[in-house]
Rosetta silent file (secondary structure, phi, psi, omega in degrees, C-alpha in Angstrom):
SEQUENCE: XXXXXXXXXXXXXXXXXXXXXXXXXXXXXXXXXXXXXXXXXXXXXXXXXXXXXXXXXXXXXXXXXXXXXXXXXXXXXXXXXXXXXXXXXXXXXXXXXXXXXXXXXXXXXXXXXXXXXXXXXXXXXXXXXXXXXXXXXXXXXXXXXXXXXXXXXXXXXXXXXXXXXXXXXXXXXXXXXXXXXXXXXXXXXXXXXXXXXXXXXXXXXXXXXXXXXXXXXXXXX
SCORE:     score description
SCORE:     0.000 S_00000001
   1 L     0.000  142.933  166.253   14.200  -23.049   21.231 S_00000001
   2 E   -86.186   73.436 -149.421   10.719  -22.290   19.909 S_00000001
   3 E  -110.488  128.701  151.233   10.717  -20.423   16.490 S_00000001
   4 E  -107.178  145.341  176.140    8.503  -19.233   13.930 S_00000001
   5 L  -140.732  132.140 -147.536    9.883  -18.370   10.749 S_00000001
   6 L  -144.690  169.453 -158.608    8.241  -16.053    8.394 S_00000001
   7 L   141.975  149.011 -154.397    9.358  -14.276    5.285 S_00000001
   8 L   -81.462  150.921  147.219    7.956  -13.621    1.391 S_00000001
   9 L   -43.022  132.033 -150.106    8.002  -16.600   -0.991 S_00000001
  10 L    55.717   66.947  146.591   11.919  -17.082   -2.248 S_00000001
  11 L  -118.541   -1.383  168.654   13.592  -15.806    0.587 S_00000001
  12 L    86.143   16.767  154.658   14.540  -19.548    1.177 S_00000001
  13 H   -34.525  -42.044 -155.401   12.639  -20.655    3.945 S_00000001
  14 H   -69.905  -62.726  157.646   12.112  -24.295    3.394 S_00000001
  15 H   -10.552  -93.356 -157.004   16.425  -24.000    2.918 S_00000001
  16 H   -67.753  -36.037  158.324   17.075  -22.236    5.995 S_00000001
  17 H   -60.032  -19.418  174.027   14.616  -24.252    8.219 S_00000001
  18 H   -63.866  -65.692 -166.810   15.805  -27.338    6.993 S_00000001
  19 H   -75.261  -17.077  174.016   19.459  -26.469    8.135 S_00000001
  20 H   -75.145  -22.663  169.104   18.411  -24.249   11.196 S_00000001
  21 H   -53.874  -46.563 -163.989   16.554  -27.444   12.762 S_00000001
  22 H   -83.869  -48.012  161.636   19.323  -29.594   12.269 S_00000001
  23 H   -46.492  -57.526 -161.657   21.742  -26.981   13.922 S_00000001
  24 L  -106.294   30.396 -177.495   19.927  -25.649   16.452 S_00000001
  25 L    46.741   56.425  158.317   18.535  -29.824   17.435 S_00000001
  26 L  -153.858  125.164 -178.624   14.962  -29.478   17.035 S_00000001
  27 L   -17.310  101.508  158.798   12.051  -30.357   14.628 S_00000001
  28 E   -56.938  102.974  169.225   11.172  -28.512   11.322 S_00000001
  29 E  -108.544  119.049  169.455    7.159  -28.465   11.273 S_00000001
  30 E  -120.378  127.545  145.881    6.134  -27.221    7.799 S_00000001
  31 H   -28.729  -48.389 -173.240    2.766  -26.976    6.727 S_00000001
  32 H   -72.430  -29.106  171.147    3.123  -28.704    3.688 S_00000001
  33 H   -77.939  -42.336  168.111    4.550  -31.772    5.741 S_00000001
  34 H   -35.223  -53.374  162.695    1.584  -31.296    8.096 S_00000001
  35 H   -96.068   -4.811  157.754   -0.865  -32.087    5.519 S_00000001
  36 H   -51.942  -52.662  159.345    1.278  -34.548    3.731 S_00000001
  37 H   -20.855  -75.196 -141.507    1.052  -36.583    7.195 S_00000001
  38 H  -103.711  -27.693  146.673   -2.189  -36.376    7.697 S_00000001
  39 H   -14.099  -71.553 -175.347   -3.204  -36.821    4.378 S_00000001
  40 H   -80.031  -66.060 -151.612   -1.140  -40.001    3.712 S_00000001
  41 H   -75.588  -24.862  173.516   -2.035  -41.773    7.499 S_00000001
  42 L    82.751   39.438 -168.588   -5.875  -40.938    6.841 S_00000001
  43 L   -90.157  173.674 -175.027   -6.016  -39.302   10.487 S_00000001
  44 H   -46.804  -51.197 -122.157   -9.716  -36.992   10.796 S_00000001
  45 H  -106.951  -13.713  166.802   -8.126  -33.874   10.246 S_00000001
  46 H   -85.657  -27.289  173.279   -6.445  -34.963    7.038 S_00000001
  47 H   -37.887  -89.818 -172.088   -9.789  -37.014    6.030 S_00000001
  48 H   -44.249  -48.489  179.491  -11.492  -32.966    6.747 S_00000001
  49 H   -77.033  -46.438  168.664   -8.913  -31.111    4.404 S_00000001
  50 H   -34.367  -42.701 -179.105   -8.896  -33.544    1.670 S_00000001
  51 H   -83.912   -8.172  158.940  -12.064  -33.097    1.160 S_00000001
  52 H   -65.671  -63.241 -179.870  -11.869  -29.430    0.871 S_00000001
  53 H   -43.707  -52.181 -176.758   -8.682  -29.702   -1.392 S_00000001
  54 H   -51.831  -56.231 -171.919  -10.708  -32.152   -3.416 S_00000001
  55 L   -80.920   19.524 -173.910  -13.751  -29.921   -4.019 S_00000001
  56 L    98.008  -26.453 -154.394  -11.093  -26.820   -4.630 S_00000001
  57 L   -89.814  157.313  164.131  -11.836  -24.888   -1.497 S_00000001
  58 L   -85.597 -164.956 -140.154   -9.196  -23.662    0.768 S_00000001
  59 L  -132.973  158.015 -167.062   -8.828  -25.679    4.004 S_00000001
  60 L  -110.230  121.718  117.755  -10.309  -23.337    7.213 S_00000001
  61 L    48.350  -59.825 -170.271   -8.006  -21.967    9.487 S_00000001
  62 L   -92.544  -17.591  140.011   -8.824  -24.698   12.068 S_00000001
  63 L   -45.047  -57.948  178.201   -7.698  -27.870   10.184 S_00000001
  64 H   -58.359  -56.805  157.226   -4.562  -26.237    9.886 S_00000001
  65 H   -26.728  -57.900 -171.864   -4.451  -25.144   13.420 S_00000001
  66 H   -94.550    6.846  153.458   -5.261  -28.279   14.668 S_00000001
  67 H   -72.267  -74.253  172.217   -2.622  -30.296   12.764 S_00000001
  68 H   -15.642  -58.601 -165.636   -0.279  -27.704   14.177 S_00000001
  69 H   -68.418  -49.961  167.105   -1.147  -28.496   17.696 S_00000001
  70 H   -51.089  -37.816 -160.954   -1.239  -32.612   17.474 S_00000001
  71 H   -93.252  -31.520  136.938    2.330  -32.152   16.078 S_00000001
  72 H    -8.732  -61.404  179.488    3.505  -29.713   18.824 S_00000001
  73 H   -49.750  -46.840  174.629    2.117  -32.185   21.139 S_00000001
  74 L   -42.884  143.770 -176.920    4.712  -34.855   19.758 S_00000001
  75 H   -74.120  -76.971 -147.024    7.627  -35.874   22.182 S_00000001
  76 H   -47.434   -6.820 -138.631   10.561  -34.982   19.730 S_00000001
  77 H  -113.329  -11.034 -153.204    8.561  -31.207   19.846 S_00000001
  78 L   -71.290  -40.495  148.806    8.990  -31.316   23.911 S_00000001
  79 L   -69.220   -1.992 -172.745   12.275  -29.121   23.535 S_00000001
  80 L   143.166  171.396  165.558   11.453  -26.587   21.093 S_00000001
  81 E  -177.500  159.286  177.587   10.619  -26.624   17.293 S_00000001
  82 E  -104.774   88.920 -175.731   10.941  -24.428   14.707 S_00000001
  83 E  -102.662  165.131 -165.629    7.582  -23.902   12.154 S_00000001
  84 E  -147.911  116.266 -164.369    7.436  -22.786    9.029 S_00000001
  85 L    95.293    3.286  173.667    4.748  -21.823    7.339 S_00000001
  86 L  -152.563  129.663   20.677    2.741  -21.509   10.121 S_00000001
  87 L   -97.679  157.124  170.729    0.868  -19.143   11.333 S_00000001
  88 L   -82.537   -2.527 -165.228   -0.268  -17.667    7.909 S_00000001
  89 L  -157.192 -179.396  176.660   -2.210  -15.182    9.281 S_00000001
  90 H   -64.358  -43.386 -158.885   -3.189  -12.997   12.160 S_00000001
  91 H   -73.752  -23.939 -172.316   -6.244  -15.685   13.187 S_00000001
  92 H  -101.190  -38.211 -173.091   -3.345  -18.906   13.273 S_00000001
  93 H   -64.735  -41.680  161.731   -0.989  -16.282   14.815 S_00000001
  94 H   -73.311  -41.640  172.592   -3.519  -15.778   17.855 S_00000001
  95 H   -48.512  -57.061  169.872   -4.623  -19.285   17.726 S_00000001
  96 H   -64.464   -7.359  178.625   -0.834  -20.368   18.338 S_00000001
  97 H   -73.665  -36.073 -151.509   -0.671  -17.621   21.459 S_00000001
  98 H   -73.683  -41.763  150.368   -3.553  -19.261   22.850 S_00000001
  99 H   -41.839  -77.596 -147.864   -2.097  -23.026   22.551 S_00000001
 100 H   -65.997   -2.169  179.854    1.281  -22.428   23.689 S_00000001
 101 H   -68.547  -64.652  164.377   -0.396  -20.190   26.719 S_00000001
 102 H   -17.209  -78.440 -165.463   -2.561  -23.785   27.483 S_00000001
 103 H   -53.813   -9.319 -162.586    0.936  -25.354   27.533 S_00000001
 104 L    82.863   21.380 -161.328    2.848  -23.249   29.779 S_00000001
 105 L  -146.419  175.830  175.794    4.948  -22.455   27.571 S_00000001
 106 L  -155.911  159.396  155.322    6.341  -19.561   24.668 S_00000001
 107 L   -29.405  125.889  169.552    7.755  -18.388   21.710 S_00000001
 108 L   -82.638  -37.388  175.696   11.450  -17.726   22.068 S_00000001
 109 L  -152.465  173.559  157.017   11.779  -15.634   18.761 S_00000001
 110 E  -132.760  123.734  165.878   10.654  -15.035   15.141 S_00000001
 111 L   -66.611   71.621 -158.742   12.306  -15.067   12.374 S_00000001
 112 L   -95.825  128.411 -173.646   11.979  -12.658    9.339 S_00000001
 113 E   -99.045  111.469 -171.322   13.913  -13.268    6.547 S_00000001
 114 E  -104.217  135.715 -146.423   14.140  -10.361    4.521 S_00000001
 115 L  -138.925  147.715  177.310   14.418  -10.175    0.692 S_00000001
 116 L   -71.088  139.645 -175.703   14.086   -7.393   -1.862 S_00000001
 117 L   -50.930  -79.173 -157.979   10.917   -8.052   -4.010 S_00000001
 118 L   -31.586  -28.609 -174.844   13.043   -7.949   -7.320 S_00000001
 119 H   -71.556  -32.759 -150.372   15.526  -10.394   -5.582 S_00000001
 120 H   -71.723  -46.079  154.896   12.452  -12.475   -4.789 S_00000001
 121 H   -11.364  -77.572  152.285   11.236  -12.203   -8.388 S_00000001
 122 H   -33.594  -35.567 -165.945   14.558  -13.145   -9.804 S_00000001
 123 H   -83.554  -49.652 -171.193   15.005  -16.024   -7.691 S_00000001
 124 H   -66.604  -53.241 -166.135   11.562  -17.629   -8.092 S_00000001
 125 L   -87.592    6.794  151.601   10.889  -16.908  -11.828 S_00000001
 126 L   -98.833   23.973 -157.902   14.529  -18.202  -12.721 S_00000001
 127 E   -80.852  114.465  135.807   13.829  -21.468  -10.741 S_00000001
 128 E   -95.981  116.076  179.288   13.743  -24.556  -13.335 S_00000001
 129 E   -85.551  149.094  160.222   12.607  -28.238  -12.009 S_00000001
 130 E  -100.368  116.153 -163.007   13.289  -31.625  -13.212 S_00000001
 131 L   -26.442  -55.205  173.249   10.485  -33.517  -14.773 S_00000001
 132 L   -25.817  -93.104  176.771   12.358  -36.703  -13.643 S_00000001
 133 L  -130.127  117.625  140.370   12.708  -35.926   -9.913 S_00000001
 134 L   -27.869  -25.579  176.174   11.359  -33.083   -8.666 S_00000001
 135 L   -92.797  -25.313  151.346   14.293  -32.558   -6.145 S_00000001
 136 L   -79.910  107.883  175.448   16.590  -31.586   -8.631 S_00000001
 137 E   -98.516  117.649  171.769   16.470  -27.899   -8.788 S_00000001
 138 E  -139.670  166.997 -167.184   18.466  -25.394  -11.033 S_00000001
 139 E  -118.683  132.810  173.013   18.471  -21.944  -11.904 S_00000001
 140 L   -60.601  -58.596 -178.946   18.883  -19.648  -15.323 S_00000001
 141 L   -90.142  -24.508 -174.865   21.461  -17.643  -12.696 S_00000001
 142 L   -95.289  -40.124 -161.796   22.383  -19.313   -9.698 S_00000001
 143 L  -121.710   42.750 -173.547   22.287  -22.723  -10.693 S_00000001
 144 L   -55.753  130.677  139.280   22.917  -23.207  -14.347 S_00000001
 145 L   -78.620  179.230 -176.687   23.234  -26.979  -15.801 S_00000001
 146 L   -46.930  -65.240  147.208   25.757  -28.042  -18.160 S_00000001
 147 L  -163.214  150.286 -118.217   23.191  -28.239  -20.420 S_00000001
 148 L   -62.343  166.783  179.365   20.426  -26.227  -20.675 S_00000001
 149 L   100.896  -25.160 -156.696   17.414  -27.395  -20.543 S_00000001
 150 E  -132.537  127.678 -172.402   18.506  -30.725  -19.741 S_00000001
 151 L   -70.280  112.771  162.243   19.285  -32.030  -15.293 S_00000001
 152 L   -53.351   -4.235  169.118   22.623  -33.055  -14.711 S_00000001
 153 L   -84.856  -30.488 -165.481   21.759  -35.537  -11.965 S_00000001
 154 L  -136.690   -5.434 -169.658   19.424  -37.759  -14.112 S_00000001
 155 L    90.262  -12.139 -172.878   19.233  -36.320  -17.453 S_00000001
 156 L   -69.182  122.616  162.161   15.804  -35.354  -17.018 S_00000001
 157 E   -27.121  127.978 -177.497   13.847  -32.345  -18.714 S_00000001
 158 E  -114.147  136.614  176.615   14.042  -29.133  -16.682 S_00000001
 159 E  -104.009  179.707  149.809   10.777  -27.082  -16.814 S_00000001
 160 L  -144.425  128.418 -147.553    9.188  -24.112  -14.832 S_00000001
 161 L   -79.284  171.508  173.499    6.371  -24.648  -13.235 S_00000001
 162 H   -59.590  -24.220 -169.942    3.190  -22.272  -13.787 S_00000001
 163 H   -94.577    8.718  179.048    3.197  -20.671  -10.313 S_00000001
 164 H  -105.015   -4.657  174.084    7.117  -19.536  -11.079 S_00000001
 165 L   -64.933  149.347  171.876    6.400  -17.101  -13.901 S_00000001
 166 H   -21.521  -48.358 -145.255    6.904  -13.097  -13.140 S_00000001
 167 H   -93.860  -29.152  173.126    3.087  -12.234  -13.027 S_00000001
 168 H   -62.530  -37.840 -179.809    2.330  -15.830  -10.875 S_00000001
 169 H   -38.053  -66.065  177.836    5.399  -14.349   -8.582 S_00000001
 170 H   -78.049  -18.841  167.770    3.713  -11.019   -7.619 S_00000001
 171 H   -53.051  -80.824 -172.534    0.155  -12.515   -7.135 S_00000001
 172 H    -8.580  -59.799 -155.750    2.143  -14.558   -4.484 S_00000001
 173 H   -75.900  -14.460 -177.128    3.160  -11.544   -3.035 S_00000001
 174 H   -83.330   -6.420  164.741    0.755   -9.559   -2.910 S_00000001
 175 H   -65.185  -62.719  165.699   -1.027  -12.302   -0.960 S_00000001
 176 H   -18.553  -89.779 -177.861    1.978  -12.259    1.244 S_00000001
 177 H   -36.924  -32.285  171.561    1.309   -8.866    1.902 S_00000001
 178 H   -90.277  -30.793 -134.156   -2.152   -8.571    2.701 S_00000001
 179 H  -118.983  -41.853  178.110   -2.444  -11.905    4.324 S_00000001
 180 L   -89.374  -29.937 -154.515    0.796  -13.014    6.079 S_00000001
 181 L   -76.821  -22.533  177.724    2.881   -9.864    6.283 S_00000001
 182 H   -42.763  -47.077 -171.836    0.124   -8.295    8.672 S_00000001
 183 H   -67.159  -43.276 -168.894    2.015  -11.145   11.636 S_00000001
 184 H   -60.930  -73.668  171.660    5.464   -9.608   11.405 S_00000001
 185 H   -57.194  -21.812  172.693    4.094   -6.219   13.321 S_00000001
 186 H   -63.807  -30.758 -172.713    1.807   -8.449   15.371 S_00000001
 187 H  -113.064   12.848  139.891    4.972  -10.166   16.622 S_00000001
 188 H   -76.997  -34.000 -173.228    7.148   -6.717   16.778 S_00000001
 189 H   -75.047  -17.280 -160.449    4.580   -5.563   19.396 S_00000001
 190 L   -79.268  -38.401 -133.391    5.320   -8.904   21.229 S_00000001
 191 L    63.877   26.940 -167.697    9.361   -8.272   21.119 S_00000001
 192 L  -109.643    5.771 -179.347    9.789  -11.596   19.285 S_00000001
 193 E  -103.337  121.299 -178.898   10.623  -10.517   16.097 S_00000001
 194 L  -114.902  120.917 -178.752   14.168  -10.671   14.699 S_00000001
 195 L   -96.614   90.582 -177.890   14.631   -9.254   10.909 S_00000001
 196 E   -94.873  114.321  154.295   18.278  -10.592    8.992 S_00000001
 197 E   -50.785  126.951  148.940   18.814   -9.980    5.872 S_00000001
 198 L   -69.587   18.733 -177.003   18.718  -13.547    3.149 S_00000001
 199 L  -101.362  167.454 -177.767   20.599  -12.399    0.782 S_00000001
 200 L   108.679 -173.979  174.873   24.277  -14.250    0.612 S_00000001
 201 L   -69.213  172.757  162.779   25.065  -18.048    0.435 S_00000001
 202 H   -45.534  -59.084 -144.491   23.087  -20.553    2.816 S_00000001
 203 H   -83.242  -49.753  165.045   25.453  -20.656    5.137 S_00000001
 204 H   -65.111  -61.033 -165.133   25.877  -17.000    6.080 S_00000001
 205 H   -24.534  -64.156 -165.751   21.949  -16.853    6.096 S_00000001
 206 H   -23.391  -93.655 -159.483   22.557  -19.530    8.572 S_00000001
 207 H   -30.497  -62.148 -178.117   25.165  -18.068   10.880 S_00000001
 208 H   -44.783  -29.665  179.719   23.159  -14.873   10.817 S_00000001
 209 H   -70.766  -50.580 -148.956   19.794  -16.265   11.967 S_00000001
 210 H   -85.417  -36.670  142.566   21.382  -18.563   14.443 S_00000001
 211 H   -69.069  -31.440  171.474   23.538  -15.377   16.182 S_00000001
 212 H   -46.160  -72.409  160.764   20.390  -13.385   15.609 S_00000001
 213 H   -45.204  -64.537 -178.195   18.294  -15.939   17.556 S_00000001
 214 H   -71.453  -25.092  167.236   20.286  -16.609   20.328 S_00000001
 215 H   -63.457  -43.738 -157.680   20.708  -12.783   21.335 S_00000001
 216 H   -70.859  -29.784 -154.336   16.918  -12.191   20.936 S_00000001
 217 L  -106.911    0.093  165.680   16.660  -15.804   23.655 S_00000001
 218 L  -133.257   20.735  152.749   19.173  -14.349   25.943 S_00000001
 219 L  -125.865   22.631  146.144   17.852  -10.856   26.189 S_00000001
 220 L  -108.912  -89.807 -168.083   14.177  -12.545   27.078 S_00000001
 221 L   -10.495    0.000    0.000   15.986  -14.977   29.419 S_00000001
C-alpha cells in the first residue's frame, strides 16, 4: 500500500505510523528522518538544507521534495510506503502527483487522523521529556511518573519543551490550518481521503486506520 498520513500536531502521527508500517509491511518515510539522513551522510540535498537551517531560513519546497523522491526510489519503497509528514502543503501535494504519475504508479489512500483541538492542546501542552534521554516521554495525565518531575526509566529530569506550552500549541495549529489542512480537501476531491477518529488507546487507532485503509484500497481496486 501507498499512504499518506496527515493530521494536526498531537493526534499521534509519528505513533501510529510507526506501528501502521510495521503492520501493514512497508516503510515509514518521515520528514524529520529524511533530513536526518541526508544531513548525517552529507548527500547534496542535505549539504543544500543545512545551509538554510544554518542561516535560519526555512528549507524550499524542493529540497524537501527531492529527498522525498530519492527515498521513494529505494528498493524496500518498491511495494508501497507510508509518509508522514509529507506533503506539507498543496505545492509538495502536487509535486508528489506528478512523481508518482512519472512512476506509473498511485496513492492507495490518505489518512486523516482526526483530533479535537482541545484534545490536541491537552495532549501536547501536558507532554513532559527527559533531559537524560529524550525518548522517555510522560504526561501530567496520561502518563504520570512515580515521581513527579523526576523519569522513571533513568532518573532523569523531566521538562517541557518551549514549543509544548498552550500559546506555542495553537501557533502550531493555526499553521496547520492555513498551510497543511488546505491538502485534506485537495485529496477528498481525489477520493483518497479516509477520516478516523484518534482518540482511544494506540491500538484501536490502529485497528481503525488499518480497516479504514483496506476498504478505501478495495473499493479503488
Amino acid at each position: 500500500m501507498r499512504i499518506v498520513l496527515v493530521g494536526p500536531p498531537g493526534a499521534g502521527k509519528g505513533t501510529q505510523a510507526h506501528v501502521l508500517a510495521k503492520t501493514l509491511s512497508i516503510p515509514h518515510i518521515s520528514t524529520g528522518d529524511l533530513f536526518r539522513a541526508n544531513i548525517s551522510q552529507g548527500t547534496p540535498l542535505g549539504v543544500e538544507a543545512k545551509s538554510y537551517m544554518d542561516a535560519g531560513r526555512l528549507v524550499p519546497d524542493e529540497v524537501t521534495i527531492g529527498m522525498a523522491k530519492d527515498r521513494m526510489l529505494q528498493e524496500d519503497a518498491a511495494g508501497g510506503f507510508l509518509l508522514d509528514g509529507f506533503p506539507r502543503n498543496l505545492g509538495q501535494a502536487e509535486a508528489l502527483d506528478a512523481f508518482l504519475t512519472e512512476q506509473g504508479i498511485a496513492l492507495d489512500g490518505v489518512l486523516d487522523l482526526e483530533v479535537p483541538e482541545d484534545e490536541v492542546v491537552k495532549r501536547i501542552a501536558g507532554r513532559r521529556l527527559c533531559r537524560k534521554n529524550g525518548a522517555h516521554v510522560f504526561h501530567v495525565v496520561y502518563n504520570q511518573p512515580k515521581t513527579e518531575g523526576v523519569c522513571d526509566e533513568c532518573g532523569g529530569e523531566l521538562y517541557q519543551r518551549s514549543d509544548d506550552t498552550e500559546e506555542a500549541v495553537r501557533v502550531r495549529l493555526e499553521e496547520y490550518h492555513s498551510k497543511t489542512e488546505p491538502i485534506i480537501g485537495y485529496y477528498q476531491e481525489q477520493g483518497l481521503l479516509v477520516t478516523i477518529s484518534a482518540l482511544g488507546k494506540v491500538d484501536e487507532v490502529t485497528e481503525r486506520a488499518v480497516a479504514a485503509l483496506e476498504q478505501k484500497k478495495n473499493k479503488n481496486d
